[in-house]
Coordinates of C-alpha atoms in Angstrom, one line a residue:
Chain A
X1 CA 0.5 -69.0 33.8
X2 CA 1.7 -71.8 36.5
X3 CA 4.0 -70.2 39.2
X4 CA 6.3 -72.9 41.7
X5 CA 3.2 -74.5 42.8
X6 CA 4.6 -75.6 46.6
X7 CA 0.7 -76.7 47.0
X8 CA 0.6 -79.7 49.0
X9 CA -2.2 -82.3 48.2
X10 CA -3.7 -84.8 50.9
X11 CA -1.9 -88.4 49.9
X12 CA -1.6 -91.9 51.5
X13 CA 2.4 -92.5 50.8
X14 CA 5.6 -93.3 52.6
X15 CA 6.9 -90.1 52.1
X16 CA 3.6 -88.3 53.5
X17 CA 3.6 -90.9 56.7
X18 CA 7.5 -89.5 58.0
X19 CA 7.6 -87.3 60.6
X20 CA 8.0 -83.4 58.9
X21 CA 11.0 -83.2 61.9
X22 CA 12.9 -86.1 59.9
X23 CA 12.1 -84.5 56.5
X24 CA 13.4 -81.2 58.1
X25 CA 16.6 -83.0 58.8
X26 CA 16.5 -84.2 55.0
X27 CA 15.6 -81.0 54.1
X28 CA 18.6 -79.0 56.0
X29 CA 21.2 -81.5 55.2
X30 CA 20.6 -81.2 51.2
X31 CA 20.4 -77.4 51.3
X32 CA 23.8 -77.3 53.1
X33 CA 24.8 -79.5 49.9
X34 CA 23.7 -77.6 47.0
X35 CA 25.1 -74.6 48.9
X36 CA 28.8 -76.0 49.5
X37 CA 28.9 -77.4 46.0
X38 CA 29.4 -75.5 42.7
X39 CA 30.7 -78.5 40.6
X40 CA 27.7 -79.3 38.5
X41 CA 28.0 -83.2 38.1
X42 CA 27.2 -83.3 41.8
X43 CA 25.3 -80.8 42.0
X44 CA 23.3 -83.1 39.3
X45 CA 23.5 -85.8 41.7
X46 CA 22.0 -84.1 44.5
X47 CA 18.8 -83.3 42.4
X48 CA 18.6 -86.8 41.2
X49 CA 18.6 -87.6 44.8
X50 CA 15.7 -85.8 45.3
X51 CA 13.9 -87.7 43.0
X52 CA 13.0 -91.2 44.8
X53 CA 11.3 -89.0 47.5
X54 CA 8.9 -87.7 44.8
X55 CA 8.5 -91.0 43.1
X56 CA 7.7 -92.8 47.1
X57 CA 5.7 -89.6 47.4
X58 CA 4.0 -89.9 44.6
X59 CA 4.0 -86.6 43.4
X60 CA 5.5 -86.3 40.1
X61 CA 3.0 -84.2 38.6
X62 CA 2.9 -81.1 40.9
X63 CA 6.7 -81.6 41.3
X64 CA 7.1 -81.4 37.1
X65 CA 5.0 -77.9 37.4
X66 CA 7.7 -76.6 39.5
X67 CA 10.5 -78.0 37.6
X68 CA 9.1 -76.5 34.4
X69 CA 8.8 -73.1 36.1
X70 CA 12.1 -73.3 37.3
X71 CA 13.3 -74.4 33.8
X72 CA 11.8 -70.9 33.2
X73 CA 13.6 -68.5 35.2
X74 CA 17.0 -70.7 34.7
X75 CA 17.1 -69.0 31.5
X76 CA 17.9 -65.4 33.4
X77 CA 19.8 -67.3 36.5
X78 CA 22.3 -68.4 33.6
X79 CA 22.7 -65.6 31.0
X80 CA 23.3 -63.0 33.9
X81 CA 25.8 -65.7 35.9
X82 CA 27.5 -65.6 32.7
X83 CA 28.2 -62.1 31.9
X84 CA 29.0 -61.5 35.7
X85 CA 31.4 -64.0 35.8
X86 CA 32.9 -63.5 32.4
X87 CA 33.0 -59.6 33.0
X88 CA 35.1 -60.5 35.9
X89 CA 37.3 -63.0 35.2
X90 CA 37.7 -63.2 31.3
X91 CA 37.6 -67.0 31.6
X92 CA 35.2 -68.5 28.8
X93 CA 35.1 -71.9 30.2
X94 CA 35.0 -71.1 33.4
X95 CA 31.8 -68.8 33.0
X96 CA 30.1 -71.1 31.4
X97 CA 30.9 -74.0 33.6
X98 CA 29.8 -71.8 36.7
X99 CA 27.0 -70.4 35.2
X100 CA 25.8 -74.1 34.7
X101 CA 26.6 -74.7 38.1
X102 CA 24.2 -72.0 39.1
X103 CA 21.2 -73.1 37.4
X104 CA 21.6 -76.7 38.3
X105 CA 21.5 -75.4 42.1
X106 CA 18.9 -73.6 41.7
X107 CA 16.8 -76.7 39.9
X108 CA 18.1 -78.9 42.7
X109 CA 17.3 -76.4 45.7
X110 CA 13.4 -76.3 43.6
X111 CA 13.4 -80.0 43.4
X112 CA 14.3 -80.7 47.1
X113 CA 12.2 -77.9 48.5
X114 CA 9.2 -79.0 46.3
X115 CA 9.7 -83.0 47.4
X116 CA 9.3 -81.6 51.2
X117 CA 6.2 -79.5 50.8
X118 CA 4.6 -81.5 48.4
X119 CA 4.4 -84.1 50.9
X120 CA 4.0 -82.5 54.1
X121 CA 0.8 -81.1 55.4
X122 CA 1.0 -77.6 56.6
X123 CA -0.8 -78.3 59.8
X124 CA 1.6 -81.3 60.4
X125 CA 4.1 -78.6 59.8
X126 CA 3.2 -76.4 62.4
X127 CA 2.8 -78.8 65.1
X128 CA 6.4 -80.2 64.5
X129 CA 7.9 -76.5 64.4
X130 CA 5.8 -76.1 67.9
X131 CA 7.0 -79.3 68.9
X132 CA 10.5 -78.1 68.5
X133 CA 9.5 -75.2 70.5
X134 CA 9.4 -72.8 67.9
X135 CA 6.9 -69.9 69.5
X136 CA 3.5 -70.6 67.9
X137 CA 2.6 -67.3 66.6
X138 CA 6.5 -68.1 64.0
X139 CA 4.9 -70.7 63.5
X140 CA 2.0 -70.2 62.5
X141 CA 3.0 -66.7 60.3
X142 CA 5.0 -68.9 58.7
X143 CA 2.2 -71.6 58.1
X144 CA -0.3 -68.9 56.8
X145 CA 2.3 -67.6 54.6
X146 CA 2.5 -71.1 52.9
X147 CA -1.3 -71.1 52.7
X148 CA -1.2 -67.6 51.1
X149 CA 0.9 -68.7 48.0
X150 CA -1.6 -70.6 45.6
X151 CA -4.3 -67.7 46.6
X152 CA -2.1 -64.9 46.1
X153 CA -0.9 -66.5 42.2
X154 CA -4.9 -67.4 41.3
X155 CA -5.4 -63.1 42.5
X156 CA -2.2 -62.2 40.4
X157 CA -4.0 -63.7 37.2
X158 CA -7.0 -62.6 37.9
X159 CA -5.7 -58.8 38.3
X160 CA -3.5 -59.8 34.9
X161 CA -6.7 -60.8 33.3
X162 CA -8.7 -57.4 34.3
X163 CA -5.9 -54.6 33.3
X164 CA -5.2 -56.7 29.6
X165 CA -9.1 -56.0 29.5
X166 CA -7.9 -52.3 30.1
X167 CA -5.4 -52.4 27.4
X168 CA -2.5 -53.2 29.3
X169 CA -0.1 -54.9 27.0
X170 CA 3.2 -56.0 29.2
X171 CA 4.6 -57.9 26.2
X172 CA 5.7 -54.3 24.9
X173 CA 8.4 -51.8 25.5
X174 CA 11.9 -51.8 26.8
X175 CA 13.0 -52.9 30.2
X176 CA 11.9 -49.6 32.3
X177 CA 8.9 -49.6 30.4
X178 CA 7.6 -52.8 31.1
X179 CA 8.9 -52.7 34.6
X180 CA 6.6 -49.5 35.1
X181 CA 3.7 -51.2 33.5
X182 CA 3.7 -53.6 36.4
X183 CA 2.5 -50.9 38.7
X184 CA -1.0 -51.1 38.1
X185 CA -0.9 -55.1 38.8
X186 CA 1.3 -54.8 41.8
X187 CA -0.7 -52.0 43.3
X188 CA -3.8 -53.9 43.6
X189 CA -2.3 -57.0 44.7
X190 CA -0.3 -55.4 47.3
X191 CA -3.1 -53.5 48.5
X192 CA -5.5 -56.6 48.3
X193 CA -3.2 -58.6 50.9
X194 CA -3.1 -56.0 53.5
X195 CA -6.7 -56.1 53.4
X196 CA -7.1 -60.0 53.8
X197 CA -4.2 -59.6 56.5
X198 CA -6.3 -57.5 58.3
X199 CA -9.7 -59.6 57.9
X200 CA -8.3 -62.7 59.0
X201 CA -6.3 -60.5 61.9
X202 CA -9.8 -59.5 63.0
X203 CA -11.1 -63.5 62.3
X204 CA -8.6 -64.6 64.8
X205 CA -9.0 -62.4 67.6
X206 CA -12.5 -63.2 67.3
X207 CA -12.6 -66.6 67.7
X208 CA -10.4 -65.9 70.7
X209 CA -6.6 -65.8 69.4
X210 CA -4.4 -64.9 72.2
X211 CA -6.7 -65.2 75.0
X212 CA -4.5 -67.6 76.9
X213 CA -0.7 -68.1 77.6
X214 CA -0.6 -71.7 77.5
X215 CA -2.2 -73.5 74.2
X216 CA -2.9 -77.1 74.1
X217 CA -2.5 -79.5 71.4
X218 CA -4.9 -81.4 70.4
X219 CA -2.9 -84.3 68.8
X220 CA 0.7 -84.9 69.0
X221 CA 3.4 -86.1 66.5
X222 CA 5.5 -89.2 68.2
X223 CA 8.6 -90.3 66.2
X224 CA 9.0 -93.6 64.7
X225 CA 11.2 -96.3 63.8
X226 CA 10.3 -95.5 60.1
X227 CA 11.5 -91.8 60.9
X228 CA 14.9 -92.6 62.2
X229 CA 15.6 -94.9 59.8
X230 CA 14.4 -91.8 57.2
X231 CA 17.0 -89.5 59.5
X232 CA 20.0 -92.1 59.5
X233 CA 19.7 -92.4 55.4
X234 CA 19.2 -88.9 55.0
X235 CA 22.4 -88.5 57.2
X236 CA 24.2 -91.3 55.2
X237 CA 24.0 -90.0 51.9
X238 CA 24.8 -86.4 53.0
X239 CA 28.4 -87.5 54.4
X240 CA 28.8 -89.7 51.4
X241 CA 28.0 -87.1 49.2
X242 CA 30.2 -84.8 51.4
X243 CA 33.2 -87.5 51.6
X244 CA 33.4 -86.4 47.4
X245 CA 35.1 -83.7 48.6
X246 CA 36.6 -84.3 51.8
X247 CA 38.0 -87.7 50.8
X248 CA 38.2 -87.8 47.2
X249 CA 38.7 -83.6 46.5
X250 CA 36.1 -83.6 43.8
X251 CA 34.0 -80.9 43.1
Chain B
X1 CA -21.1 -60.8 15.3
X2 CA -20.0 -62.8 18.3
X3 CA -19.8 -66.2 17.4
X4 CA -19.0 -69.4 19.2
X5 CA -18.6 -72.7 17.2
X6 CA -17.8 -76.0 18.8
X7 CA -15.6 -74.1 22.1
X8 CA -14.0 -76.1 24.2
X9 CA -11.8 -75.1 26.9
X10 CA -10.1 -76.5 30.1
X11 CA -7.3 -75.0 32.6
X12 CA -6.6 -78.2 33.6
X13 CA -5.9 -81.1 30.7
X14 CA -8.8 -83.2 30.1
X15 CA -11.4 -81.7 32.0
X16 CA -13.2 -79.0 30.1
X17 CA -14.4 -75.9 31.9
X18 CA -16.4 -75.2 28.9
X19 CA -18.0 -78.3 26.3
X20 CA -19.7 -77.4 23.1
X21 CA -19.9 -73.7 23.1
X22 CA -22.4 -72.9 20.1
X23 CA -23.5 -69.5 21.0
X24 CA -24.3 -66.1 18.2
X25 CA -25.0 -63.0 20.0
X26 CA -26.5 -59.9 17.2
X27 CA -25.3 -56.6 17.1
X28 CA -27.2 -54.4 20.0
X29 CA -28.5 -57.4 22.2
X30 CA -28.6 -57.4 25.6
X31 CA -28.4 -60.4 27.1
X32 CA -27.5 -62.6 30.6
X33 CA -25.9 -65.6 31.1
X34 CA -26.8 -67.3 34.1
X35 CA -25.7 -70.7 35.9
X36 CA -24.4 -71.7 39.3
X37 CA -20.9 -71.4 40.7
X38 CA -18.0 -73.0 38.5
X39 CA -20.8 -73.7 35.6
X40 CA -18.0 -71.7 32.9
X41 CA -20.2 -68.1 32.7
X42 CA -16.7 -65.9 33.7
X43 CA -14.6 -68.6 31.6
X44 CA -17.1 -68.1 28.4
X45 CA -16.5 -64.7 28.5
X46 CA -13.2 -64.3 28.8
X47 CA -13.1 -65.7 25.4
X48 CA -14.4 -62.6 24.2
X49 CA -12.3 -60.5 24.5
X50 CA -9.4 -62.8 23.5
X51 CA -8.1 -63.8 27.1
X52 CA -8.6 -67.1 27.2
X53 CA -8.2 -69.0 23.3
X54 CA -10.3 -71.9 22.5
X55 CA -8.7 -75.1 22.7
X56 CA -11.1 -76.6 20.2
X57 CA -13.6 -74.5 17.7
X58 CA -13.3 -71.0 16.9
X59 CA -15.0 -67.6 18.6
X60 CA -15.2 -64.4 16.0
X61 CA -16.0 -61.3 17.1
X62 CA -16.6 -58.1 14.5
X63 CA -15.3 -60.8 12.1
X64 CA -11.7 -61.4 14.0
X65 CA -11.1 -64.7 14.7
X66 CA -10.0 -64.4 18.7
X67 CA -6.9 -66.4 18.3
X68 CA -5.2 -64.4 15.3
X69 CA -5.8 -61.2 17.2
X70 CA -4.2 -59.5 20.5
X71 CA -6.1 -58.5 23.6
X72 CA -5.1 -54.9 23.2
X73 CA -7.1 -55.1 19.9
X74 CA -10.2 -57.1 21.0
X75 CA -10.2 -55.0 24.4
X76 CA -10.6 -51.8 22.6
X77 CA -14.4 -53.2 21.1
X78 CA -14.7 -55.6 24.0
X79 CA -15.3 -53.4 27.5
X80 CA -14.8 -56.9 29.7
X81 CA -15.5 -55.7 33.7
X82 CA -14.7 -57.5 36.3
X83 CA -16.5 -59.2 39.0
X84 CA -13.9 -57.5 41.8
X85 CA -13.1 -53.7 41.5
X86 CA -10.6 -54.5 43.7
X87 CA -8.6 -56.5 41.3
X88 CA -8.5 -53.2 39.1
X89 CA -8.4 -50.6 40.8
X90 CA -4.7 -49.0 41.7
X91 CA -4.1 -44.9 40.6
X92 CA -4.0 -42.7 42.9
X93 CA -7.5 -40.8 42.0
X94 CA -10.6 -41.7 40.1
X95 CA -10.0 -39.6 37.5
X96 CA -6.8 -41.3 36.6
X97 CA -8.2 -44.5 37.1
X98 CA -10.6 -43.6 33.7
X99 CA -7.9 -42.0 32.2
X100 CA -5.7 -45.0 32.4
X101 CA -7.5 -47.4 29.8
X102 CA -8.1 -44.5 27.4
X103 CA -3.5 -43.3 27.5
X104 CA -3.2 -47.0 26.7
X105 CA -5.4 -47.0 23.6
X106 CA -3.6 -44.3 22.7
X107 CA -6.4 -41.2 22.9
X108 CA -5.4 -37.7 21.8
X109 CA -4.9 -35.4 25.4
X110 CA -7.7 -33.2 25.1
X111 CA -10.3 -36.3 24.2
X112 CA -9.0 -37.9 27.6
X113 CA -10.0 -35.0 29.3
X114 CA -12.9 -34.7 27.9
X115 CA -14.1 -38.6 27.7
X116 CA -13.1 -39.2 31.6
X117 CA -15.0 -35.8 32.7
X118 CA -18.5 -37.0 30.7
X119 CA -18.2 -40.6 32.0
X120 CA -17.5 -39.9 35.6
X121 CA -20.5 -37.3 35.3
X122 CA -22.7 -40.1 33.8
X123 CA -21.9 -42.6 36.5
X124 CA -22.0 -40.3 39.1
X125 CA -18.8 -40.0 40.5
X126 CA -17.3 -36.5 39.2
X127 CA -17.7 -35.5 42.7
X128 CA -15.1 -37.5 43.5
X129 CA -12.5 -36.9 40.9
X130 CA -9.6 -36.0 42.8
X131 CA -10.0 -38.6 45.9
X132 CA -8.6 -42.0 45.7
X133 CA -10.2 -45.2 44.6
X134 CA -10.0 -47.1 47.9
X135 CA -11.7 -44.5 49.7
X136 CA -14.8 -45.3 47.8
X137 CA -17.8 -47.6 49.0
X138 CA -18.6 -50.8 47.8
X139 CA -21.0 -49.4 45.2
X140 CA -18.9 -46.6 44.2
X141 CA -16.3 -48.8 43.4
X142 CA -18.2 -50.7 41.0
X143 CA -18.8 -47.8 39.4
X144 CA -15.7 -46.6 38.8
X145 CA -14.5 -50.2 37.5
X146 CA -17.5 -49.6 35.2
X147 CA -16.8 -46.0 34.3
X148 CA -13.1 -47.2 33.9
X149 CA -14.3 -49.2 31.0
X150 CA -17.2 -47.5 29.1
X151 CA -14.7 -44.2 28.7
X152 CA -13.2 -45.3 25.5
X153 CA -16.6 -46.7 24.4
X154 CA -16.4 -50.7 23.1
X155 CA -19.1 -51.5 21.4
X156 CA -19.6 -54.4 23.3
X157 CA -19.9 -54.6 27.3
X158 CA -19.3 -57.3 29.3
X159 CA -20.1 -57.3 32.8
X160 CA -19.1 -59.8 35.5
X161 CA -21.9 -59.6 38.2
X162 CA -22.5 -56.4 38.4
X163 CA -25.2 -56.6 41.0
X164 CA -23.7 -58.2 43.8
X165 CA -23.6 -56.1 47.0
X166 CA -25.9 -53.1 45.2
X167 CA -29.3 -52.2 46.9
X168 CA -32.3 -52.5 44.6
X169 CA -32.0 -48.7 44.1
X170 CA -28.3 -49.1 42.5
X171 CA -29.5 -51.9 40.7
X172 CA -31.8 -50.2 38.8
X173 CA -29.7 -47.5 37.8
X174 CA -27.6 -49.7 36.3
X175 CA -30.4 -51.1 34.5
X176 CA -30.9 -47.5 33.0
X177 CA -27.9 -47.1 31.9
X178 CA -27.6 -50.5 30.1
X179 CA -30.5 -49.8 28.1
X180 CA -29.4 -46.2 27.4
X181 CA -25.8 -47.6 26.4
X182 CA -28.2 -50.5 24.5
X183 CA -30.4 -47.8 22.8
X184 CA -26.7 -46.2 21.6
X185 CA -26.5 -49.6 19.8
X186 CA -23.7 -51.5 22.4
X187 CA -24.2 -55.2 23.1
X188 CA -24.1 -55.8 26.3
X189 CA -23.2 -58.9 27.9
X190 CA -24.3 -59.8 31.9
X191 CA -23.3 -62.4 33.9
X192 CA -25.0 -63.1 36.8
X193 CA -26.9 -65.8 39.2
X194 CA -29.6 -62.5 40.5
X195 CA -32.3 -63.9 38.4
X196 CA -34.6 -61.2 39.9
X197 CA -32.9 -58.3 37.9
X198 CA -32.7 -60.6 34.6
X199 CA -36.2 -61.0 35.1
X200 CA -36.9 -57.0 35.3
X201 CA -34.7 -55.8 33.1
X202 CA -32.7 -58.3 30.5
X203 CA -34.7 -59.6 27.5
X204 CA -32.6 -62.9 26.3
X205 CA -30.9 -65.6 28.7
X206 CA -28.6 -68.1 28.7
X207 CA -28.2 -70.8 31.2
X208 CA -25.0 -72.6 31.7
X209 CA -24.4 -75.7 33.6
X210 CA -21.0 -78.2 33.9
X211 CA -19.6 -75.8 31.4
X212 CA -22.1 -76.3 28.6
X213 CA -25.4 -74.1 27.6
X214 CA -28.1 -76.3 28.6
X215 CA -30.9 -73.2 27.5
X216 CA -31.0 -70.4 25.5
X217 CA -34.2 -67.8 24.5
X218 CA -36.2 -65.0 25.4
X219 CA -36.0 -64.4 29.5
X220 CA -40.1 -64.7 29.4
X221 CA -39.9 -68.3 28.3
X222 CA -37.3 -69.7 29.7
X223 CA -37.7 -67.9 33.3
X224 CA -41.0 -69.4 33.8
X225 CA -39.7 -73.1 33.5
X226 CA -39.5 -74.0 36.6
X227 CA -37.6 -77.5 36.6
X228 CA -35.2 -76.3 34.4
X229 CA -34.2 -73.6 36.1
X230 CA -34.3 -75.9 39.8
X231 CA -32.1 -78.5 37.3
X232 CA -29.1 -75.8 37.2
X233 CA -28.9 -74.4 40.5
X234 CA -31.5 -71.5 39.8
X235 CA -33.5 -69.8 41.9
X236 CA -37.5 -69.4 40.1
X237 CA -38.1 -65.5 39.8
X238 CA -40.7 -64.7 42.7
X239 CA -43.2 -63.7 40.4
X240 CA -42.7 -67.3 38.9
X241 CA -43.2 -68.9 42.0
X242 CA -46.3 -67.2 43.1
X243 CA -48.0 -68.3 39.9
X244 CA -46.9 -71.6 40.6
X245 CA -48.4 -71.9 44.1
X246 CA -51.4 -70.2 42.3
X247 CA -51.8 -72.6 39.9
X248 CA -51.5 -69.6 37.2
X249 CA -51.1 -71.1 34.0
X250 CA -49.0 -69.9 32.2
X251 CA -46.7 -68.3 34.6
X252 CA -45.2 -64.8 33.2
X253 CA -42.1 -63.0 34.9
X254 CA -44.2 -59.7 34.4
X255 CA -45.5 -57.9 37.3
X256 CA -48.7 -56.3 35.2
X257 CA -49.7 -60.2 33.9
X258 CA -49.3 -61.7 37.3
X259 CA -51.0 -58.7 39.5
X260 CA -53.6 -59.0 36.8
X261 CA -54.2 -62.3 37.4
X262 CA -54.1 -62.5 41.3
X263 CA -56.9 -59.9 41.1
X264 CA -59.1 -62.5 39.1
X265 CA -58.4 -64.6 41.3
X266 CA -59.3 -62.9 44.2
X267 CA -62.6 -61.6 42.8
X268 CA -63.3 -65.5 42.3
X269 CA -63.5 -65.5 38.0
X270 CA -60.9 -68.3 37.9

């Protein structure tokens, strides 16, 4: 099993060389998108637009693992749109045309989310967010909870692996059923991170977390002309894609 | 009755984890797989028992191909423990822990209580029936994940390196009760890289390397061959190594043959 894999790799591209304050920009102006649409032809058009930054960035492959695990839970994202909407409004066409909708956001939001971590190193990540005088210790939860994911999904197997051996079988049973036999994976996972939480707590304060008020960088990020240009383009193609609406009143 | 033919398998397309498994293990042996880190020992195994399927080749065990059989089906012969208790471990008291494998195999009430009350007694731990899992120690925890298994008796036993973080006391308890659980006619199954205990206690070895079994044989033989063992990452038994430096020839794993020998030596006949 392959979960949204958000892993980012050490690459030489375009994409990995912008500034992660001008991808932010990027990344904030396309969520507002796929948010304030729900016609899916442009919501379509807002995930193909996520594609050149994958193909610059040249990383198609990770990016196809979380598109195929997305594919996976569009399946649920649509049927349960669907009776919602239908239970509601009675409209067959308009069901399924939301419902559509839905999944494609939720591909596109995948896709656009995936482009930026794929190609941005956490550790540029954190210095940008400090840079933008986020308080370090955000910061850095939030960088360590990035870094958590892949170890957390390799644990998750591994626990998998080890209660099958018990003869857990999750394929079997109704809903409650299977929902209960989740308990004895959860357990140990949950239980598992509070532990590492607490060893690198203890790893940290050891090698002197907190000791001063005032932390210095040791390198900083400087914007350049590439990452303005990266800003304006990002900016143009959000108000084109906006001026659908505004100007035109599709969607 | 476990039987690897031409296993190949990879996570990752194109590079193979394991290359060329050819591998037959009898009823009632006990054997160890050794090999460095990432050489495929945990990934061979977990072929066993029907977690992982071969990509190319075919593994039987007790005549069931792996791939046309369910885990559920292959776990109830295969006892497969893992390396981490941690990664198992979850009710909320040891005795439920045992009792958890044996409700899913579907055991009659008063056999559960019965099973769970002999095993916990024969690993030690009935003391601690009613306390919770993660109050345990190290070793006691790798206990449990061991008694959690050997309740609803497989007749084969696979263990994921059991020794790690045991004092040489533990260690050879466990060695006890492999050979009384081998003596009951189980196959057992170690993998490890503490080539000290295969040497004591483990008869046959296998040593893996870059996912393919580079040697396989009685642990008196290939234990005392020193540059294949250095080759894979190994460590020589000390035993090994002092009749090496000795220039004792040929070098034995057994404590008896080498003291033997060092007290030739030291009265001057060699």
């Amino acid at each position: 099993m392959r979960v949204f894999s958000f892993q980012y790799t050490r690459k030489s591209s375009i994409i990995h060389k912008i500034d992660p304050r001008a991808k932010l920009v990027y990344l904030i102006l396309f969520t507002i998108l796929v948010v304030y649409y729900s016609n899916p032809i442009i919501l379509f058009l807002i995930f193909l637009s996520s594609i050149p930054m994958v193909v610059l960035g040249k990383v198609i492959d990770r990016w196809k693992i979380s598109i195929r695990s997305a594919l996976f839970f569009i399946i649920f994202i649509f049927i349960f749109n669907f009776i919602g909407i239908f239970w509601s409004t009675g409209s067959l066409e308009y069901s399924i045309i939301l419902s559509i909708a839905m999944s494609i956001r939720f591909i596109a939001l995948i896709s656009i989310f995936s482009a930026f971590f794929l190609t941005t190193s956490p550790e540029d990540l954190m210095q940008s967010m400090v840079q933008l005088k986020i308080p370090y210790e955000y910061a850095l939860t939030f960088n360590m909870s990035m870094r958590f994911v892949p170890t957390l999904t390799r644990e998750l197997q591994i626990i998998m692996d080890a209660q099958k051996s018990r003869g857990l079988e999750l394929e079997r049973g109704n809903i409650l059923q299977k929902v209960r036999k989740y308990i004895p994976i959860l357990v140990p996972l949950i239980i598992n991170s509070f532990r590492r939480a607490e060893m690198i707590a203890d790893a940290m304060e050891s090698r002197a977390f907190g000791a001063s008020k005032e932390r210095t960088s040791f390198y900083t990020l400087t914007m350049g002309r590439k990452d303005y240009i990266f800003i304006i383009v990002s900016f143009i193609s959000f108000f084109a894609i906006l001026s659908l609406k505004l100007f035109f009143g599709i969607g | 009755m476990i039987e690897f033919k031409g296993v190949y398998f990879s996570y990752v397309p194109g590079e193979y984890v394991i290359k060329n498994i050819n591998l037959f293990i009898n009823r009632g042996e006990i054997l160890a797989i050794l090999g460095g880190n990432g050489a495929g020992k945990t990934t061979l195994v977990k072929h066993i028992n029907g977690l992982l399927k071969p990509q190319l080749g075919y593994v039987k065990v007790l005549g069931m191909n792996t791939k046309e059989v369910s885990v559920a089906k292959l776990a109830k012969q295969v006892g497969l423990v893992f390396q981490n208790p941690d990664h198992q471990l979850f009710a909320e008291t040891v005795e439920k822990e045992v009792m958890f494998a044996l409700i899913n195999f579907g055991f009659p009430p008063e056999e559960i209580k019965s099973r769970t009350e002999k095993i916990l007694r024969g690993l030690d731990l009935i003391e601690y029936k009613d306390r919770s899992p993660f109050t345990l120690s190290g070793g006691e925890k790798k206990r449990l994940a061991l008694a959690a298994v050997l309740c609803y008796d497989p007749s084969i036993i696979i263990l994921d390196e059991p020794t790690t973080g045991q004092d040489y006391n533990q260690k050879r308890n466990l060695a006890k009760l492999l050979k009384r659980f081998n003596e009951e006619g189980k196959t057992i199954i170690i993998v490890t890289h503490d080539i000290e205990f295969v040497a004591d206690f483990i008869p046959r070895c296998i040593i893996m390397s870059n996912g393919e079994i580079v040697a396989d044989g009685p642990s008196d033989d290939i234990l005392t061959r020193g540059e294949l063992l250095m080759a894979n990452k190994l460590l020589m038994p000390q035993l090994v190594e002092i009749c090496y430096e000795l220039s004792i020839n040929p070098p034995s794993i057994k404590f008896d043959v080498v003291l033997s020998k060092v007290r030739a030596i030291m009265k001057g006949e060699i």
